[in-house]
């Protein structure tokens, strides 16, 4: 058995939720939440937490003199892959122009998810 | 000859200015100019590359630049005029009631512009180290969180490698994660208050995800280093917010980020002579978001600091519509004829710090009006009661309210209709015993 402590992000109350898990990673007990949203959040966070990762990489050839373009994972990736995604972005430089939604890198860090631009840069 | 007269000039091309311009255009106004001091439209959103914007407006989670582009596209589709790289130096009133704007840029030099109405959308800026009275030298390595955000996301520089953050406002939290992802080590985030001013989501996803400790009721008491920051000493504070001797902890670091609050940027507004609220540091406005100077409207962070851009856009939409109505009322004159006003002050109690708007003319409310406010302390199990002529007309239960999260009440025309000779409006927070 082990306990995972979480802060619920559902509302400003920020309930401190305790999740009791057995050795096979099955959820045995969720306490501390004060509404069903808290339970749902805790379940997702302890079984398969995911995040959108945002960052920025260099651009070259910008007429506007821009140095960076921002980008994000096109969808959620597993939380434990965040640093792998960031590692794959190191040293990346992309040519202008860039449009919002352009795929800048395919299948980042083997997640099956693309990195797409979040800014127009000319 | 460059055009110098417009019906509406909007100062600031960030989220508030863009939304106001679009709303004014859609209300029929065609003579609009946006003045923006940066090299592109979008304002602060351009450097807010994290996601979470637009959930209310677009029902999706956008990053800052994506959210901005949605509104920039609307401005471009409508062919609304704008000038970039243009700094407004002062605003004032002419003898004919026109609004005068003095601005400068490289292409036009000094610009003297005239308008029937203005919308103030200058946003806010960060409270600086000078406002905090931290003793010590002035070494390099002390940045506001927003400056660091700009350096990393726009300029492509990492401003430091070992970082302490003072203040747990959302920008500080976002930068804790951003600096970590870019290879810096964020040692601690210290917050003077016993609670964080940031969103719970940011505490979890920007600090907890990366094992960065948040120390509540802590502050920086010393900054070490002469040329460059070499270390920072933080100490616990008591209920009086004064450091407790003996609780000092030293951190070896090269960078201190400050995320200690935002201040509406109202030098122009003060120069104009509009009344300023001492609580929000923004102009005092009525239900139309019109300042004490008729024909001058305000929206967004220049009015009061928001947590969510969606609410900025919504607020600015109202300002844009009302500015367009004002211009229509001007007819051929440079200002609208003065009207008999029936402004009722919005009274409040029970821990509310301020409301926007500050006064309401019941005859000028559309189908509904949102009254936004903030509380001064964390409160649980409360109800917000809206009273018209001392009669409770609306009760909203709130399990928790915090200074970091803006609250709102919706006053509808239907509710108002039952009080034709209204003379008082009050919002109270009461304990909810049920």
XYZ file of C-alpha atoms in Angstrom, chain B residues 5-179:
175
model
C -9.264 62.683 -36.912
C -11.053 59.500 -35.950
C -14.303 58.825 -34.166
C -12.653 56.307 -31.853
C -9.051 55.915 -30.807
C -8.097 52.858 -28.786
C -4.900 53.062 -26.776
C -3.338 49.614 -26.602
C -3.484 46.697 -29.054
C -3.550 43.876 -26.512
C -6.533 41.645 -25.754
C -8.642 44.532 -24.409
C -7.909 46.928 -27.270
C -8.498 44.286 -29.947
C -11.815 43.086 -28.494
C -12.997 46.667 -27.993
C -12.146 47.555 -31.599
C -14.020 44.538 -32.968
C -17.087 45.272 -30.823
C -17.149 48.945 -31.805
C -16.869 48.008 -35.477
C -19.635 45.428 -35.177
C -21.804 48.079 -33.500
C -21.501 50.117 -36.707
C -18.493 52.328 -36.025
C -16.086 52.526 -38.977
C -13.667 55.276 -37.981
C -11.390 53.474 -35.533
C -7.656 53.643 -34.873
C -5.703 51.348 -32.542
C -2.373 52.645 -31.202
C 0.098 49.980 -30.046
C 3.592 50.628 -28.726
C 4.963 47.136 -29.487
C 6.004 45.886 -32.917
C 3.005 43.575 -33.201
C -0.572 43.406 -31.993
C -1.526 41.046 -29.184
C 0.034 42.672 -26.135
C 1.257 40.535 -23.284
C -0.351 37.412 -24.803
C 2.552 37.202 -27.253
C 4.901 36.134 -24.476
C 2.371 33.943 -22.611
C 3.133 30.812 -24.611
C 1.573 28.444 -22.048
C -1.907 27.052 -22.628
C -5.131 27.577 -20.736
C -6.462 30.676 -22.499
C -9.887 30.865 -24.068
C -11.772 28.127 -22.220
C -14.715 30.491 -21.717
C -14.561 32.304 -25.057
C -13.690 29.491 -27.465
C -14.315 26.347 -25.349
C -10.793 25.211 -26.069
C -7.446 25.610 -24.379
C -5.328 27.955 -26.426
C -1.892 29.397 -25.811
C -1.562 33.180 -25.452
C -0.362 33.863 -29.017
C -3.148 31.679 -30.459
C -5.784 33.500 -28.416
C -4.388 36.861 -29.529
C -4.358 35.788 -33.188
C -8.095 34.988 -33.110
C -8.753 38.630 -32.259
C -6.021 40.004 -34.519
C -7.673 38.121 -37.409
C -11.011 39.750 -36.559
C -9.375 43.179 -36.590
C -7.697 42.477 -39.945
C -10.885 41.024 -41.525
C -12.703 44.231 -40.637
C -9.915 46.395 -41.966
C -9.612 48.294 -38.711
C -6.698 50.755 -38.818
C -3.815 50.370 -36.405
C -0.377 51.843 -35.847
C 2.443 49.798 -34.333
C 5.605 51.040 -32.613
C 3.551 54.034 -31.553
C 3.808 55.390 -28.044
C 1.050 57.619 -26.706
C 2.578 60.441 -24.677
C -0.527 62.178 -23.394
C -4.283 62.421 -23.776
C -6.480 65.407 -23.069
C -9.662 67.242 -23.968
C -10.111 70.028 -26.482
C -12.408 73.024 -26.002
C -14.946 71.463 -28.365
C -15.098 68.375 -26.127
C -12.939 66.341 -28.498
C -10.341 63.972 -27.101
C -6.773 64.783 -28.050
C -4.047 62.184 -28.308
C -0.358 62.996 -28.617
C 1.729 60.063 -29.817
C 5.123 59.427 -31.392
C 6.600 56.840 -33.726
C 9.541 56.636 -36.084
C 7.563 56.951 -39.308
C 5.213 59.831 -38.443
C 7.263 61.603 -35.796
C 4.952 63.492 -33.468
C 1.278 62.725 -34.039
C -1.504 64.999 -32.829
C -4.763 63.094 -33.162
C -8.386 63.956 -32.397
C -11.255 61.638 -31.548
C -14.836 61.745 -30.327
C -14.253 58.854 -27.948
C -11.292 57.007 -26.473
C -10.935 53.524 -25.090
C -8.139 53.086 -22.588
C -6.632 49.594 -22.974
C -3.063 50.098 -21.793
C -2.954 47.046 -19.555
C -0.799 46.819 -16.472
C 2.796 46.398 -15.435
C 4.602 44.491 -12.757
C 5.318 45.779 -9.300
C 9.082 46.222 -9.095
C 11.758 45.554 -6.514
C 11.697 49.228 -5.547
C 8.166 48.789 -4.255
C 9.261 45.976 -1.933
C 12.050 47.582 0.076
C 14.375 44.583 0.006
C 17.709 45.851 1.317
C 21.027 45.177 -0.390
C 23.055 46.152 -3.453
C 21.685 46.265 -6.969
C 23.389 43.301 -8.586
C 22.445 41.893 -11.979
C 20.163 38.884 -11.841
C 17.008 40.412 -10.374
C 14.134 40.311 -12.839
C 10.413 40.680 -12.710
C 8.825 37.379 -13.723
C 7.361 39.001 -16.822
C 10.758 40.303 -17.932
C 12.196 36.806 -17.561
C 9.228 35.484 -19.539
C 9.971 37.906 -22.344
C 13.687 37.068 -22.326
C 13.034 33.325 -22.557
C 10.022 33.227 -24.879
C 10.583 36.181 -27.213
C 14.304 36.971 -27.093
C 15.515 33.404 -26.588
C 17.797 33.994 -23.612
C 17.851 32.155 -20.302
C 18.319 34.844 -17.652
C 19.797 32.540 -14.989
C 20.606 28.981 -13.915
C 19.795 28.811 -10.198
C 16.635 30.666 -9.420
C 14.639 31.806 -6.395
C 11.170 33.196 -7.005
C 9.547 35.699 -4.679
C 5.784 35.827 -4.932
C 3.416 33.149 -6.151
C 1.416 35.141 -8.661
C 0.560 33.238 -11.812
C 3.419 34.683 -13.870
C 5.915 33.594 -11.195
C 4.466 30.087 -11.166
C 4.454 29.873 -14.960
C 8.084 31.018 -15.003
C 9.083 28.424 -12.396
C 8.051 25.769 -14.894
C 9.391 27.585 -17.926
C 12.856 28.132 -16.416
